[in-house]
Amino acid sequence: MIEVCNLEKTYGDGENRVLAVNHVSFDVKDGEFLSIVGKSGSGKSTLMHMIGGLEKPTSGKIVVDGQDIAGFNSSELTKYRLTKIGFVFQAFHLETQFSVFENIRIPLLISGVDFKEHAPRIESVLEQVDLTEKKNVPISKLSGGQKQRVAIARSLVTGVPYLLADEPCGNLDSESSEMIMKLFRKINQDGKTIVLVTHNIEAAQSTDRIIELKDGRII
Ligand SMILES: Nc1ncnc2c1ncn2[C@@H]1O[C@H](COP(=O)(O)OP(=O)(O)OP(=O)(O)O)[C@@H](O)[C@H]1O
Ligand SMILES: [Mg+2]
């Protein structure tokens, strides 16, 4: 479970001070599929980056499975990200010159997973995202929807319980977006807890619960 408690993020100071996330509190239950919506600049990505351990809160708590990650040092945060969180971004963040297989392998290498386990684990997530036949293809030869499916497979390969997706369909046409949303719903049914940021209200409506942010606050 993720418990966000009175979370604040302020950038800059004086005249340049921006209150990006303004004392936000909510829970994400295990197995839940939650979406976060709100206008550009409302604080969605800042919130996701804090939950994902990519950015430090100014104040407040983020309790994940009983541990407050806001107090973690950098090595604790690295371990937290590797064991708990899968991140999927709008811009994919894949190594375009490498193959599908090599991209999905990266978190296994970083986590020090036994080499013997790499191929079976990668094949299993490739099956989940229906890309088995693209295993040895370089990323540069894939469509946007296929790239996002590789990114999702990479986020799942270490077996993390939480998936954070920030506008994963933002660069995709409507057909690919619907396919990615279907895949998220399947992954959620298979037991992953998902937090999705989206501009697409229809996509949000297909999740369990919607939180709307405005000027850094939940409305
Ligand atoms: N690194 C930063 N330095 C200073 N201000 C920042 C930084 N990152 C975000 N902000 C500010 O914080 C506020 C929230 O930004 P954030 O990126 O979280 O919005 P968002 O809801 O994700 O928007 P979008 O829908 O455009 O992605 C904005 O006013 C933004 O300008
Ligand atoms: Mg954003």
mmCIF file of C-alpha atoms and ligand atoms in Angstrom:
data_model
loop_
_atom_site.group_PDB
_atom_site.id
_atom_site.type_symbol
_atom_site.label_atom_id
_atom_site.label_comp_id
_atom_site.label_asym_id
_atom_site.label_seq_id
_atom_site.Cartn_x
_atom_site.Cartn_y
_atom_site.Cartn_z
ATOM 1 C CA MET A 1 0.000 0.000 0.000
ATOM 2 C CA ILE A 2 1.129 3.560 -0.720
ATOM 3 C CA GLU A 3 0.119 6.224 1.815
ATOM 4 C CA VAL A 4 0.744 9.813 0.716
ATOM 5 C CA CYS A 5 0.420 12.128 3.690
ATOM 6 C CA ASN A 6 0.453 15.933 3.625
ATOM 7 C CA LEU A 7 2.955 15.874 0.768
ATOM 8 C CA GLU A 8 4.501 19.138 -0.380
ATOM 9 C CA LYS A 9 6.995 20.025 -3.097
ATOM 10 C CA THR A 10 8.251 23.566 -3.524
ATOM 11 C CA TYR A 11 10.655 24.608 -6.272
ATOM 12 C CA GLY A 12 12.804 27.740 -6.088
ATOM 13 C CA ASP A 13 12.428 30.535 -3.576
ATOM 14 C CA GLY A 14 11.407 34.186 -3.272
ATOM 15 C CA GLU A 15 9.678 35.446 -6.412
ATOM 16 C CA ASN A 16 10.478 32.190 -8.231
ATOM 17 C CA ARG A 17 8.854 29.979 -5.621
ATOM 18 C CA VAL A 18 6.474 27.399 -7.119
ATOM 19 C CA LEU A 19 4.296 25.220 -4.897
ATOM 20 C CA ALA A 20 4.083 22.277 -7.325
ATOM 21 C CA VAL A 21 2.406 19.859 -4.902
ATOM 22 C CA ASN A 22 0.422 21.492 -2.127
ATOM 23 C CA HIS A 23 -0.179 19.284 0.925
ATOM 24 C CA VAL A 24 -1.696 16.300 -0.835
ATOM 25 C CA SER A 25 -2.932 13.186 0.986
ATOM 26 C CA PHE A 26 -4.334 9.941 -0.445
ATOM 27 C CA ASP A 27 -3.823 6.162 -0.310
ATOM 28 C CA VAL A 28 -3.281 3.647 -3.066
ATOM 29 C CA LYS A 29 -4.549 0.244 -1.993
ATOM 30 C CA ASP A 30 -2.813 -2.965 -3.056
ATOM 31 C CA GLY A 31 -4.285 -4.153 -6.343
ATOM 32 C CA GLU A 32 -5.833 -0.787 -7.129
ATOM 33 C CA PHE A 33 -5.697 0.931 -10.541
ATOM 34 C CA LEU A 34 -5.732 4.662 -9.772
ATOM 35 C CA SER A 35 -5.579 7.480 -12.297
ATOM 36 C CA ILE A 36 -4.451 11.055 -11.740
ATOM 37 C CA VAL A 37 -5.781 13.786 -14.020
ATOM 38 C CA GLY A 38 -5.385 17.562 -14.133
ATOM 39 C CA LYS A 39 -4.318 20.413 -16.379
ATOM 40 C CA SER A 40 -0.734 20.939 -17.521
ATOM 41 C CA GLY A 41 1.328 22.227 -14.592
ATOM 42 C CA SER A 42 -1.072 20.914 -11.936
ATOM 43 C CA GLY A 43 1.690 18.833 -10.311
ATOM 44 C CA LYS A 44 0.980 15.332 -11.661
ATOM 45 C CA SER A 45 4.543 14.469 -12.720
ATOM 46 C CA THR A 46 6.061 16.027 -9.611
ATOM 47 C CA LEU A 47 3.789 13.840 -7.482
ATOM 48 C CA MET A 48 4.678 10.709 -9.489
ATOM 49 C CA HIS A 49 8.413 11.456 -9.287
ATOM 50 C CA MET A 50 8.186 11.757 -5.492
ATOM 51 C CA ILE A 51 6.243 8.483 -5.167
ATOM 52 C CA GLY A 52 8.780 6.825 -7.468
ATOM 53 C CA GLY A 53 11.716 8.032 -5.390
ATOM 54 C CA LEU A 54 13.072 10.176 -8.239
ATOM 55 C CA GLU A 55 12.515 13.431 -6.394
ATOM 56 C CA LYS A 56 12.635 14.427 -2.692
ATOM 57 C CA PRO A 57 9.548 15.958 -1.089
ATOM 58 C CA THR A 58 9.899 19.337 0.640
ATOM 59 C CA SER A 59 7.734 17.979 3.465
ATOM 60 C CA GLY A 60 5.242 15.234 4.179
ATOM 61 C CA LYS A 61 5.353 11.452 4.086
ATOM 62 C CA ILE A 62 5.215 8.716 1.457
ATOM 63 C CA VAL A 63 4.766 5.427 3.277
ATOM 64 C CA VAL A 64 5.200 2.421 0.997
ATOM 65 C CA ASP A 65 4.565 -0.997 2.548
ATOM 66 C CA GLY A 66 5.101 0.537 5.981
ATOM 67 C CA GLN A 67 8.321 2.480 5.239
ATOM 68 C CA ASP A 68 8.524 6.256 4.816
ATOM 69 C CA ILE A 69 10.605 6.750 1.683
ATOM 70 C CA ALA A 70 10.807 10.522 2.237
ATOM 71 C CA GLY A 71 13.475 9.793 4.849
ATOM 72 C CA PHE A 72 15.499 7.407 2.652
ATOM 73 C CA ASN A 73 19.129 8.170 1.727
ATOM 74 C CA SER A 74 20.256 7.723 -1.867
ATOM 75 C CA SER A 75 21.262 4.053 -1.583
ATOM 76 C CA GLU A 76 17.978 3.206 0.169
ATOM 77 C CA LEU A 77 16.140 5.039 -2.626
ATOM 78 C CA THR A 78 18.020 3.104 -5.313
ATOM 79 C CA LYS A 79 17.064 -0.176 -3.634
ATOM 80 C CA TYR A 80 13.465 1.043 -3.243
ATOM 81 C CA ARG A 81 13.190 1.890 -6.954
ATOM 82 C CA LEU A 82 14.649 -1.450 -8.033
ATOM 83 C CA THR A 83 12.505 -3.611 -5.764
ATOM 84 C CA LYS A 84 9.187 -1.751 -5.597
ATOM 85 C CA ILE A 85 8.636 0.586 -8.535
ATOM 86 C CA GLY A 86 8.275 0.210 -12.280
ATOM 87 C CA PHE A 87 8.206 3.539 -14.140
ATOM 88 C CA VAL A 88 6.719 4.063 -17.606
ATOM 89 C CA PHE A 89 7.196 7.451 -19.283
ATOM 90 C CA GLN A 90 5.550 9.224 -22.205
ATOM 91 C CA ALA A 91 8.865 9.307 -24.108
ATOM 92 C CA PHE A 92 9.643 5.580 -23.542
ATOM 93 C CA HIS A 93 13.290 6.167 -22.395
ATOM 94 C CA LEU A 94 14.584 3.108 -24.246
ATOM 95 C CA GLU A 95 18.095 2.485 -25.644
ATOM 96 C CA THR A 96 17.129 2.781 -29.319
ATOM 97 C CA GLN A 97 20.229 1.086 -30.776
ATOM 98 C CA PHE A 98 19.766 -2.004 -28.569
ATOM 99 C CA SER A 99 17.352 -4.877 -29.138
ATOM 100 C CA VAL A 100 14.061 -5.401 -27.324
ATOM 101 C CA PHE A 101 15.693 -8.226 -25.335
ATOM 102 C CA GLU A 102 18.685 -6.091 -24.277
ATOM 103 C CA ASN A 103 16.449 -3.211 -23.160
ATOM 104 C CA ILE A 104 14.304 -5.439 -20.977
ATOM 105 C CA ARG A 105 17.492 -6.974 -19.553
ATOM 106 C CA ILE A 106 18.801 -3.670 -18.141
ATOM 107 C CA PRO A 107 16.951 -3.775 -14.771
ATOM 108 C CA LEU A 108 18.011 -7.421 -14.310
ATOM 109 C CA LEU A 109 21.667 -6.418 -14.807
ATOM 110 C CA ILE A 110 21.339 -3.483 -12.402
ATOM 111 C CA SER A 111 19.606 -5.655 -9.788
ATOM 112 C CA GLY A 112 22.249 -8.364 -10.050
ATOM 113 C CA VAL A 113 19.752 -11.073 -10.979
ATOM 114 C CA ASP A 114 21.448 -14.398 -11.802
ATOM 115 C CA PHE A 115 22.283 -14.603 -15.544
ATOM 116 C CA LYS A 116 20.530 -17.973 -15.840
ATOM 117 C CA GLU A 117 17.250 -16.269 -14.957
ATOM 118 C CA HIS A 118 17.488 -13.491 -17.563
ATOM 119 C CA ALA A 119 16.151 -15.271 -20.652
ATOM 120 C CA PRO A 120 13.177 -17.004 -18.960
ATOM 121 C CA ARG A 121 12.147 -13.807 -17.169
ATOM 122 C CA ILE A 122 12.449 -11.690 -20.325
ATOM 123 C CA GLU A 123 10.524 -14.257 -22.368
ATOM 124 C CA SER A 124 7.757 -14.303 -19.779
ATOM 125 C CA VAL A 125 7.246 -10.506 -19.814
ATOM 126 C CA LEU A 126 7.531 -10.448 -23.620
ATOM 127 C CA GLU A 127 4.646 -12.880 -23.716
ATOM 128 C CA GLN A 128 2.673 -10.674 -21.306
ATOM 129 C CA VAL A 129 3.021 -7.667 -23.641
ATOM 130 C CA ASP A 130 2.597 -9.819 -26.769
ATOM 131 C CA LEU A 131 5.971 -8.989 -28.338
ATOM 132 C CA THR A 132 7.642 -12.396 -28.384
ATOM 133 C CA GLU A 133 8.313 -12.212 -32.112
ATOM 134 C CA LYS A 134 10.147 -8.854 -31.764
ATOM 135 C CA LYS A 135 12.653 -10.136 -29.201
ATOM 136 C CA ASN A 136 15.782 -9.509 -31.305
ATOM 137 C CA VAL A 137 14.602 -6.409 -33.176
ATOM 138 C CA PRO A 138 16.277 -3.053 -32.427
ATOM 139 C CA ILE A 139 14.008 -0.490 -30.749
ATOM 140 C CA SER A 140 14.475 1.905 -33.675
ATOM 141 C CA LYS A 141 12.481 -0.506 -35.893
ATOM 142 C CA LEU A 142 9.374 -0.524 -33.676
ATOM 143 C CA SER A 143 6.147 1.493 -33.732
ATOM 144 C CA GLY A 144 5.300 3.828 -30.821
ATOM 145 C CA GLY A 145 2.836 1.352 -29.334
ATOM 146 C CA GLN A 146 5.404 -1.449 -29.577
ATOM 147 C CA LYS A 147 8.057 0.756 -27.913
ATOM 148 C CA GLN A 148 5.708 1.468 -25.038
ATOM 149 C CA ARG A 149 5.011 -2.255 -24.667
ATOM 150 C CA VAL A 150 8.789 -2.838 -24.402
ATOM 151 C CA ALA A 151 8.981 -0.122 -21.724
ATOM 152 C CA ILE A 152 6.135 -1.815 -19.835
ATOM 153 C CA ALA A 153 7.862 -5.206 -20.117
ATOM 154 C CA ARG A 154 11.084 -3.624 -18.803
ATOM 155 C CA SER A 155 9.171 -2.143 -15.849
ATOM 156 C CA LEU A 156 7.708 -5.570 -14.977
ATOM 157 C CA VAL A 157 10.724 -7.829 -15.442
ATOM 158 C CA THR A 158 12.109 -7.569 -11.892
ATOM 159 C CA GLY A 159 8.698 -8.387 -10.406
ATOM 160 C CA VAL A 160 8.015 -5.040 -8.702
ATOM 161 C CA PRO A 161 4.533 -4.629 -7.136
ATOM 162 C CA TYR A 162 3.887 -0.992 -8.182
ATOM 163 C CA LEU A 163 3.696 0.462 -11.664
ATOM 164 C CA LEU A 164 3.774 4.250 -12.141
ATOM 165 C CA ALA A 165 2.896 5.463 -15.631
ATOM 166 C CA ASP A 166 3.175 9.172 -16.536
ATOM 167 C CA GLU A 167 1.197 9.892 -19.732
ATOM 168 C CA PRO A 168 2.159 6.531 -21.268
ATOM 169 C CA CYS A 169 -0.205 7.138 -24.210
ATOM 170 C CA GLY A 170 0.799 10.770 -24.744
ATOM 171 C CA ASN A 171 2.861 9.981 -27.862
ATOM 172 C CA LEU A 172 0.495 7.365 -29.283
ATOM 173 C CA ASP A 173 -2.448 7.363 -31.683
ATOM 174 C CA SER A 174 -5.855 6.382 -30.334
ATOM 175 C CA GLU A 175 -5.641 2.760 -31.472
ATOM 176 C CA SER A 176 -2.258 2.172 -29.807
ATOM 177 C CA SER A 177 -3.464 4.057 -26.710
ATOM 178 C CA GLU A 178 -6.445 1.726 -26.356
ATOM 179 C CA MET A 179 -4.131 -1.273 -26.713
ATOM 180 C CA ILE A 180 -1.819 0.065 -23.981
ATOM 181 C CA MET A 181 -4.796 0.767 -21.685
ATOM 182 C CA LYS A 182 -6.066 -2.791 -22.258
ATOM 183 C CA LEU A 183 -2.607 -4.075 -21.365
ATOM 184 C CA PHE A 184 -2.540 -2.015 -18.138
ATOM 185 C CA ARG A 185 -5.951 -3.392 -17.160
ATOM 186 C CA LYS A 186 -4.686 -6.942 -17.760
ATOM 187 C CA ILE A 187 -1.502 -6.284 -15.755
ATOM 188 C CA ASN A 188 -3.663 -4.848 -12.958
ATOM 189 C CA GLN A 189 -5.890 -7.934 -12.993
ATOM 190 C CA ASP A 190 -2.720 -10.034 -12.734
ATOM 191 C CA GLY A 191 -2.027 -8.279 -9.422
ATOM 192 C CA LYS A 192 0.023 -5.116 -10.039
ATOM 193 C CA THR A 193 -0.967 -1.885 -8.343
ATOM 194 C CA ILE A 194 -0.992 0.892 -10.961
ATOM 195 C CA VAL A 195 -0.961 4.684 -10.761
ATOM 196 C CA LEU A 196 -1.583 6.280 -14.151
ATOM 197 C CA VAL A 197 -1.289 9.951 -15.097
ATOM 198 C CA THR A 198 -3.399 10.766 -18.137
ATOM 199 C CA HIS A 199 -5.010 13.613 -20.046
ATOM 200 C CA ASN A 200 -7.476 11.160 -21.533
ATOM 201 C CA ILE A 201 -10.653 11.190 -19.458
ATOM 202 C CA GLU A 202 -11.957 8.020 -21.149
ATOM 203 C CA ALA A 203 -8.778 6.169 -20.167
ATOM 204 C CA ALA A 204 -9.103 7.510 -16.609
ATOM 205 C CA GLN A 205 -12.727 6.376 -16.463
ATOM 206 C CA SER A 206 -11.641 2.808 -17.202
ATOM 207 C CA THR A 207 -9.636 2.711 -13.925
ATOM 208 C CA ASP A 208 -10.888 2.064 -10.357
ATOM 209 C CA ARG A 209 -10.638 5.651 -9.104
ATOM 210 C CA ILE A 210 -9.724 9.122 -10.377
ATOM 211 C CA ILE A 211 -7.899 11.839 -8.447
ATOM 212 C CA GLU A 212 -7.955 15.316 -9.987
ATOM 213 C CA LEU A 213 -5.204 17.820 -9.242
ATOM 214 C CA LYS A 214 -5.493 21.571 -9.645
ATOM 215 C CA ASP A 215 -2.618 23.897 -8.746
ATOM 216 C CA GLY A 216 -0.981 21.117 -6.757
ATOM 217 C CA ARG A 217 -4.078 20.246 -4.721
ATOM 218 C CA ILE A 218 -6.610 17.421 -4.936
ATOM 219 C CA ILE A 219 -10.017 18.742 -5.945
HETATM 220 N N1 LIG B 1 12.436 21.060 -11.830
HETATM 221 C C1 LIG B 1 11.565 22.058 -11.680
HETATM 222 N N2 LIG B 1 11.972 23.306 -11.313
HETATM 223 C C2 LIG B 1 11.092 24.308 -11.116
HETATM 224 N N3 LIG B 1 9.753 24.185 -11.294
HETATM 225 C C3 LIG B 1 9.282 22.982 -11.665
HETATM 226 C C4 LIG B 1 10.158 21.864 -11.881
HETATM 227 N N4 LIG B 1 9.392 20.792 -12.243
HETATM 228 C C5 LIG B 1 8.116 21.234 -12.258
HETATM 229 N N5 LIG B 1 8.049 22.532 -11.917
HETATM 230 C C6 LIG B 1 6.800 23.343 -11.792
HETATM 231 O O1 LIG B 1 5.917 22.639 -10.938
HETATM 232 C C7 LIG B 1 4.584 22.721 -11.421
HETATM 233 C C8 LIG B 1 4.041 21.319 -11.642
HETATM 234 O O2 LIG B 1 4.751 20.717 -12.715
HETATM 235 P P1 LIG B 1 4.486 19.213 -13.186
HETATM 236 O O3 LIG B 1 5.519 18.874 -14.189
HETATM 237 O O4 LIG B 1 4.376 18.363 -11.992
HETATM 238 O O5 LIG B 1 3.037 19.364 -13.870
HETATM 239 P P2 LIG B 1 2.192 18.290 -14.700
HETATM 240 O O6 LIG B 1 0.835 18.261 -14.088
HETATM 241 O O7 LIG B 1 2.949 17.005 -14.794
HETATM 242 O O8 LIG B 1 2.078 18.977 -16.147
HETATM 243 P P3 LIG B 1 2.005 18.296 -17.618
HETATM 244 O O9 LIG B 1 0.593 17.812 -17.765
HETATM 245 O O10 LIG B 1 2.313 19.425 -18.530
HETATM 246 O O11 LIG B 1 3.016 17.213 -17.678
HETATM 247 C C9 LIG B 1 4.632 23.590 -12.674
HETATM 248 O O12 LIG B 1 4.303 24.911 -12.310
HETATM 249 C C10 LIG B 1 6.081 23.480 -13.104
HETATM 250 O O13 LIG B 1 6.474 24.637 -13.788
HETATM 251 MG MG MG B 2 3.711 15.922 -16.400
#
